[in-house]
Tab-separated table of C-alpha atoms in Angstrom:
chain	number	residue	atom	x	y	z
S	1	MET	CA	-28.188	5.460	-46.083
S	2	LYS	CA	-26.533	3.286	-43.352
S	3	GLU	CA	-28.417	2.557	-40.664
S	4	ALA	CA	-28.716	4.226	-36.744
S	5	ASN	CA	-28.065	2.954	-33.700
S	6	SER	CA	-29.753	-0.426	-33.104
S	7	VAL	CA	-30.502	-0.566	-29.455
S	8	LEU	CA	-32.673	2.511	-29.341
S	9	SER	CA	-33.857	2.354	-33.204
S	10	SER	CA	-35.558	-0.847	-32.264
S	11	TYR	CA	-37.940	0.495	-29.925
S	12	SER	CA	-40.929	2.585	-30.584
S	13	THR	CA	-42.384	6.094	-28.652
S	14	THR	CA	-42.595	5.457	-25.620
S	15	VAL	CA	-46.271	4.413	-23.971
S	16	PHE	CA	-47.042	7.778	-22.828
S	17	GLU	CA	-46.344	9.886	-25.646
S	18	VAL	CA	-49.299	7.779	-27.643
S	19	MET	CA	-51.827	7.440	-24.762
S	20	SER	CA	-51.780	11.207	-24.284
S	21	ARG	CA	-51.734	10.898	-28.314
S	22	LEU	CA	-54.709	9.275	-27.908
S	23	ALA	CA	-56.598	11.116	-25.588
S	24	LEU	CA	-56.035	14.659	-27.056
S	25	GLU	CA	-57.298	13.198	-30.925
S	26	HIS	CA	-60.709	11.648	-28.222
S	27	ASP	CA	-60.272	14.456	-25.857
S	28	ALA	CA	-60.647	12.391	-23.832
S	29	ILE	CA	-59.306	12.948	-19.762
S	30	ASN	CA	-55.774	12.025	-19.727
S	31	LEU	CA	-55.070	9.716	-16.520
S	32	GLY	CA	-52.244	7.678	-18.640
S	33	GLN	CA	-49.088	9.757	-18.498
S	34	GLY	CA	-48.183	10.892	-14.119
S	35	PHE	CA	-48.332	13.840	-14.179
S	36	PRO	CA	-50.251	16.795	-11.983
S	37	ASP	CA	-52.611	18.677	-14.117
S	38	GLU	CA	-52.130	21.824	-11.507
S	39	ASP	CA	-49.036	23.648	-11.943
S	40	GLY	CA	-46.602	23.307	-7.611
S	41	PRO	CA	-46.669	26.034	-5.609
S	42	GLU	CA	-46.142	29.688	-6.699
S	43	ASP	CA	-43.684	31.268	-4.158
S	44	LEU	CA	-41.432	28.556	-6.133
S	45	ARG	CA	-42.692	29.479	-9.382
S	46	ARG	CA	-42.083	32.680	-8.287
S	47	VAL	CA	-38.374	32.659	-7.043
S	48	ALA	CA	-37.674	31.165	-10.786
S	49	ALA	CA	-39.038	34.528	-12.184
S	50	GLU	CA	-37.498	36.149	-10.760
S	51	ALA	CA	-34.310	35.053	-11.067
S	52	LEU	CA	-34.715	34.617	-15.566
S	53	ILE	CA	-35.254	38.740	-15.014
S	54	THR	CA	-32.592	39.189	-12.065
S	55	GLY	CA	-29.586	36.741	-13.827
S	56	PRO	CA	-27.956	35.372	-14.507
S	57	ASN	CA	-28.614	33.171	-17.501
S	58	GLN	CA	-24.918	31.905	-18.317
S	59	TYR	CA	-24.115	28.630	-17.382
S	60	PRO	CA	-24.090	28.081	-14.001
S	61	PRO	CA	-21.439	25.212	-12.364
S	62	MET	CA	-21.778	21.917	-14.197
S	63	MET	CA	-22.246	20.003	-11.256
S	64	GLY	CA	-24.400	23.111	-9.698
S	65	LEU	CA	-25.015	26.019	-8.356
S	66	PRO	CA	-23.899	25.942	-4.536
S	67	VAL	CA	-27.688	26.801	-3.575
S	68	LEU	CA	-29.002	23.995	-4.767
S	69	ARG	CA	-26.414	21.281	-3.930
S	70	GLN	CA	-26.249	22.585	-0.398
S	71	ALA	CA	-30.431	22.943	0.087
S	72	VAL	CA	-30.102	18.955	-1.137
S	73	ALA	CA	-28.121	17.560	1.429
S	74	SER	CA	-30.047	19.191	4.640
S	75	HIS	CA	-32.838	18.461	3.101
S	76	ASP	CA	-31.762	14.831	3.496
S	77	LYS	CA	-29.825	15.512	6.755
S	78	ARG	CA	-33.575	16.564	7.589
S	79	PHE	CA	-35.552	13.475	6.413
S	80	TYR	CA	-32.837	10.626	6.856
S	81	GLY	CA	-30.235	12.024	8.676
S	82	LEU	CA	-27.340	11.215	6.052
S	83	ASN	CA	-24.529	14.192	6.350
S	84	LEU	CA	-23.252	14.353	2.378
S	85	ASP	CA	-20.376	16.668	1.944
S	86	TRP	CA	-22.545	19.041	-0.974
S	87	LYS	CA	-19.135	19.944	-2.999
S	88	THR	CA	-17.918	16.585	-3.254
S	89	GLU	CA	-20.809	13.953	-2.889
S	90	VAL	CA	-24.039	16.489	-4.663
S	91	MET	CA	-24.818	17.287	-8.480
S	92	VAL	CA	-27.902	18.717	-9.841
S	93	THR	CA	-29.037	17.078	-13.361
S	94	SER	CA	-31.680	17.971	-16.267
S	95	GLY	CA	-34.025	14.977	-14.421
S	96	ALA	CA	-34.286	11.461	-12.888
S	97	THR	CA	-33.622	10.350	-16.722
S	98	GLU	CA	-30.161	12.529	-17.322
S	99	ALA	CA	-29.438	11.467	-13.577
S	100	LEU	CA	-30.396	7.728	-14.434
S	101	ALA	CA	-28.621	7.978	-17.913
S	102	ASP	CA	-25.694	10.159	-16.070
S	103	CYS	CA	-25.090	6.336	-13.758
S	104	LEU	CA	-25.285	4.107	-16.031
S	105	LEU	CA	-22.638	5.610	-18.194
S	106	GLY	CA	-20.657	6.136	-15.745
S	107	LEU	CA	-20.838	2.828	-14.106
S	108	ILE	CA	-20.879	-0.074	-16.197
S	109	GLU	CA	-18.702	-1.585	-18.613
S	110	PRO	CA	-20.158	-2.727	-21.971
S	111	GLY	CA	-20.907	-6.514	-21.277
S	112	ASP	CA	-21.510	-5.871	-17.158
S	113	GLU	CA	-24.742	-7.121	-15.602
S	114	VAL	CA	-26.776	-4.868	-14.411
S	115	ILE	CA	-30.225	-6.506	-12.480
S	116	VAL	CA	-33.153	-4.669	-13.058
S	117	LEU	CA	-37.115	-5.765	-10.983
S	118	GLU	CA	-39.688	-5.826	-13.272
S	119	PRO	CA	-42.215	-3.992	-13.751
S	120	TYR	CA	-39.929	-1.025	-14.214
S	121	TYR	CA	-40.039	2.313	-16.158
S	122	ASP	CA	-39.486	1.760	-19.693
S	123	CYS	CA	-36.354	4.012	-19.639
S	124	TYR	CA	-34.049	1.629	-18.032
S	125	LEU	CA	-34.113	-1.345	-20.604
S	126	PRO	CA	-33.508	1.042	-23.537
S	127	LEU	CA	-31.148	2.963	-21.630
S	128	ILE	CA	-28.852	0.058	-20.288
S	129	LYS	CA	-28.138	-1.617	-23.505
S	130	ARG	CA	-26.467	0.929	-24.773
S	131	ALA	CA	-24.497	2.058	-22.592
S	132	GLY	CA	-23.690	-2.480	-22.893
S	133	GLY	CA	-24.749	-3.282	-20.011
S	134	ILE	CA	-26.466	-7.189	-20.742
S	135	PRO	CA	-29.541	-6.640	-18.621
S	136	LYS	CA	-30.948	-9.528	-16.220
S	137	VAL	CA	-34.672	-9.294	-15.142
S	138	VAL	CA	-35.872	-10.220	-11.778
S	139	ARG	CA	-39.439	-10.492	-11.878
S	140	MET	CA	-41.869	-8.845	-9.143
S	141	SER	CA	-45.597	-9.846	-8.724
S	142	PRO	CA	-49.107	-8.949	-7.641
S	143	PRO	CA	-50.875	-8.859	-5.402
S	144	ASP	CA	-48.052	-6.745	-3.019
S	145	TRP	CA	-45.278	-6.671	-4.814
S	146	LYS	CA	-42.674	-8.723	-2.613
S	147	LEU	CA	-39.332	-9.245	-3.130
S	148	PRO	CA	-39.046	-12.310	-5.053
S	149	LEU	CA	-35.513	-12.828	-3.020
S	150	GLU	CA	-34.541	-16.584	-4.589
S	151	GLU	CA	-34.732	-15.360	-8.107
S	152	LEU	CA	-32.610	-11.881	-6.555
S	153	GLU	CA	-30.643	-15.194	-5.779
S	154	GLU	CA	-29.891	-16.508	-9.023
S	155	ALA	CA	-29.818	-12.739	-10.849
S	156	PHE	CA	-25.990	-12.088	-9.001
S	157	THR	CA	-23.432	-13.005	-10.325
S	158	GLN	CA	-18.998	-11.753	-10.219
S	159	ASP	CA	-20.449	-10.308	-13.044
S	160	THR	CA	-23.280	-8.362	-11.207
S	161	LYS	CA	-22.493	-4.215	-12.034
S	162	LEU	CA	-25.441	-2.851	-9.840
S	163	ILE	CA	-28.656	-3.668	-8.994
S	164	MET	CA	-30.843	-0.608	-10.133
S	165	ILE	CA	-33.913	0.388	-7.071
S	166	ASN	CA	-36.953	1.993	-7.388
S	167	SER	CA	-38.591	2.786	-4.590
S	168	PRO	CA	-41.402	3.779	-4.219
S	169	MET	CA	-42.300	1.691	-7.584
S	170	ASN	CA	-43.695	2.964	-10.706
S	171	PRO	CA	-46.173	1.890	-12.168
S	172	VAL	CA	-47.401	-0.619	-9.079
S	173	GLY	CA	-47.039	1.771	-6.320
S	174	LYS	CA	-44.708	-0.871	-4.147
S	175	VAL	CA	-42.673	0.953	-1.517
S	176	PHE	CA	-39.259	-1.471	-0.145
S	177	SER	CA	-40.068	-2.084	3.255
S	178	TRP	CA	-36.597	-2.216	5.672
S	179	ASP	CA	-36.182	-5.773	5.590
S	180	GLU	CA	-36.537	-6.560	1.591
S	181	LEU	CA	-34.097	-3.186	1.744
S	182	GLU	CA	-32.153	-4.878	4.295
S	183	SER	CA	-31.857	-8.221	1.789
S	184	LEU	CA	-30.774	-5.652	-0.438
S	185	ALA	CA	-28.116	-4.195	0.624
S	186	GLU	CA	-26.506	-7.953	1.958
S	187	MET	CA	-26.309	-9.315	-1.673
S	188	CYS	CA	-24.587	-6.171	-3.084
S	189	LEU	CA	-22.198	-6.511	-0.862
S	190	ARG	CA	-21.579	-9.984	-1.897
S	191	TYR	CA	-21.632	-9.426	-5.052
S	192	ASP	CA	-19.061	-5.618	-4.512
S	193	ALA	CA	-22.775	-4.241	-6.432
S	194	PHE	CA	-23.733	-0.550	-7.230
S	195	ALA	CA	-27.065	0.370	-5.534
S	196	VAL	CA	-29.148	2.891	-7.765
S	197	CYS	CA	-32.129	3.913	-6.423
S	198	ASP	CA	-34.003	5.826	-8.432
S	199	GLU	CA	-36.653	7.701	-5.209
S	200	VAL	CA	-38.520	10.113	-6.968
S	201	TYR	CA	-41.479	9.633	-5.543
S	202	GLU	CA	-39.769	9.891	-2.019
S	203	HIS	CA	-41.852	12.484	-0.287
S	204	LEU	CA	-45.269	10.349	-1.715
S	205	VAL	CA	-45.813	7.352	0.780
S	206	PHE	CA	-49.028	6.355	2.159
S	207	GLY	CA	-50.321	5.335	4.920
S	208	GLY	CA	-48.237	6.367	7.476
S	209	GLN	CA	-45.146	3.581	5.869
S	210	LYS	CA	-41.780	5.798	5.902
S	211	HIS	CA	-38.904	5.835	2.852
S	212	TYR	CA	-35.641	3.894	3.354
S	213	PRO	CA	-33.687	5.186	1.507
S	214	LEU	CA	-30.259	1.871	0.658
S	215	LEU	CA	-27.482	4.613	1.082
S	216	THR	CA	-28.833	4.366	5.000
S	217	LEU	CA	-28.264	0.870	5.389
S	218	PRO	CA	-25.011	-0.354	7.054
S	219	GLY	CA	-21.842	-0.518	4.483
S	220	MET	CA	-24.276	0.963	1.657
S	221	ARG	CA	-23.668	4.585	1.644
S	222	ASP	CA	-19.354	4.185	-0.508
S	223	ARG	CA	-21.832	2.377	-3.381
S	224	THR	CA	-25.441	3.803	-3.096
S	225	VAL	CA	-26.416	6.232	-6.154
S	226	ARG	CA	-29.295	8.369	-4.174
S	227	ILE	CA	-31.230	10.436	-7.594
S	228	GLY	CA	-34.298	12.715	-5.814
S	229	SER	CA	-36.409	14.667	-8.360
S	230	ALA	CA	-38.289	19.039	-7.967
S	231	GLY	CA	-40.994	17.367	-10.765
S	232	LYS	CA	-42.920	14.900	-8.111
S	233	SER	CA	-42.044	17.103	-5.280
S	234	PHE	CA	-43.151	20.366	-6.200
S	235	ALA	CA	-45.241	19.071	-9.056
S	236	LEU	CA	-43.156	20.435	-11.335
S	237	THR	CA	-42.748	17.417	-14.159
S	238	GLY	CA	-41.558	20.553	-16.946
S	239	TRP	CA	-38.907	21.753	-14.701
S	240	LYS	CA	-36.420	18.947	-15.260
S	241	VAL	CA	-34.338	19.617	-12.377
S	242	GLY	CA	-33.052	16.652	-10.812
S	243	TYR	CA	-30.254	15.820	-8.477
S	244	ILE	CA	-27.567	12.696	-6.912
S	245	CYS	CA	-26.075	12.098	-4.142
S	246	ALA	CA	-22.994	9.624	-3.422
S	247	ALA	CA	-20.003	9.033	-2.435
S	248	PRO	CA	-16.670	10.778	-4.490
S	249	GLU	CA	-15.568	8.031	-6.413
S	250	VAL	CA	-18.834	7.718	-6.296
S	251	LEU	CA	-20.037	10.600	-8.086
S	252	ALA	CA	-17.320	11.486	-10.237
S	253	PRO	CA	-17.705	9.193	-12.639
S	254	ILE	CA	-21.234	9.607	-13.282
S	255	ALA	CA	-20.334	13.568	-12.886
S	256	LYS	CA	-17.787	12.639	-15.881
S	257	ALA	CA	-20.765	11.674	-18.306
S	258	HIS	CA	-23.152	14.268	-17.175
S	259	GLN	CA	-20.327	16.577	-18.331
S	260	PHE	CA	-21.404	15.245	-22.042
S	261	ASN	CA	-24.466	14.582	-21.374
S	262	THR	CA	-26.676	17.999	-20.580
S	263	PHE	CA	-23.580	19.890	-19.261
S	264	THR	CA	-25.966	21.622	-16.819
S	265	THR	CA	-29.132	23.067	-15.896
S	266	ALA	CA	-31.362	25.828	-15.880
S	267	PRO	CA	-30.015	28.222	-12.894
S	268	HIS	CA	-33.256	29.405	-12.532
S	269	LEU	CA	-35.161	27.149	-11.701
S	270	GLN	CA	-32.090	25.380	-9.309
S	271	LYS	CA	-32.545	28.306	-6.997
S	272	ALA	CA	-35.825	27.676	-7.055
S	273	VAL	CA	-35.461	24.045	-6.630
S	274	ALA	CA	-33.369	25.157	-3.420
S	275	GLU	CA	-36.531	26.658	-1.863
S	276	GLY	CA	-38.030	24.091	-2.276
S	277	LEU	CA	-36.562	21.539	-0.072
S	278	ALA	CA	-35.969	23.925	2.433
S	279	LYS	CA	-40.132	24.353	2.876
S	280	ASP	CA	-41.048	22.230	6.292
S	281	ARG	CA	-42.767	18.653	6.603
S	282	ALA	CA	-46.205	20.875	7.128
S	283	TYR	CA	-45.888	20.875	3.189
S	284	PHE	CA	-45.120	17.524	2.696
S	285	ASP	CA	-47.124	16.275	5.155
S	286	GLY	CA	-49.969	18.625	3.506
S	287	LEU	CA	-48.807	16.449	0.052
S	288	ILE	CA	-49.889	13.276	1.639
S	289	LYS	CA	-52.969	13.659	2.396
S	290	GLU	CA	-53.351	15.370	-0.526
S	291	LEU	CA	-53.067	13.508	-1.911
S	292	GLN	CA	-53.947	9.528	-0.198
S	293	GLY	CA	-57.251	11.143	-0.360
S	294	LYS	CA	-56.976	11.598	-4.498
S	295	ARG	CA	-55.374	7.676	-4.391
S	296	ASP	CA	-57.923	6.139	-1.900
S	297	TYR	CA	-61.611	8.624	-3.689
S	298	LEU	CA	-60.537	7.156	-6.666
S	299	SER	CA	-60.115	2.973	-5.677
S	300	LYS	CA	-63.215	2.302	-4.377
S	301	GLU	CA	-65.028	4.088	-7.085
S	302	LEU	CA	-62.911	1.743	-9.567
S	303	ALA	CA	-63.461	-1.361	-7.075
S	304	ASP	CA	-67.109	-0.325	-6.658
S	305	MET	CA	-67.212	-0.229	-10.619
S	306	GLY	CA	-65.406	-4.327	-10.237
S	307	PHE	CA	-62.088	-3.531	-10.858
S	308	ARG	CA	-59.906	-5.429	-8.293
S	309	VAL	CA	-57.384	-2.461	-7.113
S	310	LEU	CA	-54.517	-3.668	-6.180
S	311	PRO	CA	-52.896	-1.865	-2.847
S	312	CYS	CA	-50.816	1.380	-3.551
S	313	GLU	CA	-48.574	2.628	-0.577
S	314	GLY	CA	-47.066	5.396	-3.000
S	315	THR	CA	-46.610	7.732	-6.405
S	316	PHE	CA	-49.424	8.650	-8.116
S	317	PHE	CA	-50.673	5.678	-9.781
S	318	ILE	CA	-53.042	2.976	-9.087
S	319	THR	CA	-52.799	-0.630	-10.926
S	320	VAL	CA	-55.872	-2.150	-11.317
S	321	ASP	CA	-56.956	-5.846	-12.859
S	322	PHE	CA	-60.215	-5.187	-15.195
S	323	SER	CA	-60.272	-8.975	-16.915
S	324	GLY	CA	-64.157	-8.519	-14.692
S	325	LEU	CA	-65.541	-6.139	-16.616
S	326	TYR	CA	-63.398	-6.937	-20.077
S	327	ARG	CA	-62.254	-9.631	-21.917
S	328	GLY	CA	-59.059	-8.057	-24.640
S	329	THR	CA	-55.624	-7.270	-23.414
S	330	ASP	CA	-54.571	-4.365	-21.550
S	331	GLU	CA	-53.080	-1.937	-24.376
S	332	ALA	CA	-57.318	-3.403	-26.033
S	333	PHE	CA	-57.920	-1.863	-22.938
S	334	CYS	CA	-57.172	1.216	-22.508
S	335	ARG	CA	-57.556	2.633	-26.367
S	336	HIS	CA	-61.778	1.124	-25.962
S	337	ILE	CA	-61.937	3.003	-21.991
S	338	THR	CA	-59.441	6.126	-24.614
S	339	THR	CA	-62.540	6.190	-27.319
S	340	GLU	CA	-65.157	4.797	-25.969
S	341	ALA	CA	-65.656	6.075	-22.256
S	342	LYS	CA	-62.744	8.976	-23.402
S	343	VAL	CA	-60.643	8.436	-19.858
S	344	ALA	CA	-57.390	7.282	-20.904
S	345	ALA	CA	-55.023	5.014	-19.176
S	346	VAL	CA	-51.740	3.204	-19.452
S	347	PRO	CA	-51.600	-0.748	-19.499
S	348	ILE	CA	-49.046	-2.454	-17.239
S	349	SER	CA	-47.721	-5.131	-19.649
S	350	VAL	CA	-45.464	-2.054	-21.119
S	351	PHE	CA	-43.731	-1.880	-18.248
S	352	TYR	CA	-42.591	-6.233	-18.325
S	353	GLU	CA	-39.325	-7.335	-21.186
S	354	MET	CA	-41.742	-10.363	-23.101
S	355	GLU	CA	-44.926	-12.020	-21.866
S	356	GLY	CA	-46.200	-9.599	-18.711
S	357	PRO	CA	-49.689	-9.353	-17.342
S	358	THR	CA	-52.288	-8.646	-19.560
S	359	LYS	CA	-55.151	-8.108	-17.617
S	360	MET	CA	-54.076	-4.878	-15.982
S	361	ALA	CA	-54.069	-1.103	-16.367
S	362	ARG	CA	-51.829	2.266	-14.556
S	363	PHE	CA	-54.347	5.301	-13.306
S	364	CYS	CA	-52.328	8.588	-12.325
S	365	PHE	CA	-54.332	10.227	-9.080
S	366	SER	CA	-52.637	13.147	-9.265
S	367	LYS	CA	-55.049	15.349	-11.031
S	368	LYS	CA	-58.184	17.606	-9.881
S	369	MET	CA	-60.149	16.136	-8.072
S	370	SER	CA	-63.003	17.251	-9.897
S	371	VAL	CA	-61.452	15.905	-12.889
S	372	LEU	CA	-60.883	12.227	-11.011
S	373	GLU	CA	-65.037	12.895	-10.557
S	374	GLU	CA	-65.245	13.730	-14.110
S	375	ALA	CA	-63.184	11.221	-15.180
S	376	VAL	CA	-65.287	8.286	-12.660
S	377	ARG	CA	-68.572	9.636	-14.389
S	378	ARG	CA	-66.915	8.574	-17.380
S	379	LEU	CA	-66.184	5.248	-16.484
S	380	LYS	CA	-69.616	4.331	-15.074
S	381	VAL	CA	-70.475	5.680	-17.882
S	382	LEU	CA	-68.973	2.446	-19.865
S	383	PHE	CA	-69.356	0.110	-17.509
S	384	SER	CA	-72.762	0.198	-15.938
C-alpha cells in the first residue's frame, strides 16, 4: 500500500487528546485541555435550540449568515473602532482552526516562509507545512515572554510571506503590548508580509490590560487577518464557530480555501453567536472578573505548594515551573500527577518545535471553583 501524506503522518495524536484520555482512564480532574466545564449562556443556547426547530437547516451562505457577519462587524466597531464592511470583509468559519487552515492555504505558496512565535499552539506548524510553507520559528523566553526583536529581525527575509501571531497567547497567557505590536507592524510593512492574528482569547485579558488587534495599527489594515472565536468568548467550545476579518483583497483567496474546505457552518449556531456578540460590556466584564478570580486562586495555591507560577495576562491558562517539586521531565510530571494525584495538566515542551523547556506545565483554570478547589486539595496531598 502506498504511504499516506508524510507531513501529517509524522505527527502523533495531539497531547490534549492524550492527556484527556489519561485523565478519563484515571478518573482525574482534567486541567489539561482548554475548555470550560460549564456550558455558556443559557439565552444563547435557547436561541440555537429554537433556530434548530424553526429552521432553515439547509446550507447557509458560504460566507456565513448575514446576521452573524453584521454582528462581527458591529462588535469590532464597538470594541476596537474598526469599520468593517460585513459584505466583503467578514467570513464565518467552522472554528478558529479552520480559519487558520484557510488563511495558510489561501495566502501562501509552497516554499514561502512563515514566521511563528514559539511556544505556539500545536496546530500551527502542521498546517504551515501541509500548505507547503517553511516555518521560521522565533523563540520567546520565560518568565515575561517579551518579543525578541533581534531574533525577529533575523527571521524576516524577502521570502517571508506572513507571520502568525497569537495574542492573548496560548499556552503562556502573554498579551502583546502596543509597543510590541508596533514593532511587528513595522517589520511586516518593511518586508511586505501578511500577518495572521489568532485572537480567540480577545475578551480574556486580566489586570486592566487591553487587547489591541494588529488590524488597528497604522498601515496594517490591508495586510492583516484577524481571527475570532465564539468558543472562548461564550464558553461554547463545542460549537466550533469562528470568524475572519480582513480587507477584501486579502479575504478573497482565504474564502476560496474555505469554499473547498468546510464550505459553511451550522446556521442555528451562527444565529446564536450573533446574539452573543451583541451582548453589552457587562457580560464581557463579568467573564473577565470571574476568570481572573479563578486565575488568582489557582496561582496562589500552586505558589504556596512550591510551584513557581509565571505571569498570566490572559487566556484560560497558568504556566508553572515545577522543578522545585519534581525531578523528571514535564511529560513525566504530567503523567505523574494524573496517575498519582488524579489531576491532569499539559507539558509545555509540546508547544515547541524542538528542545523546549522540560520543567514547565500548563494548568487550565476555566473550571468550576469547586473543581479547582478539589484539584488543589489533591495536589497538596501529593506534594505535602
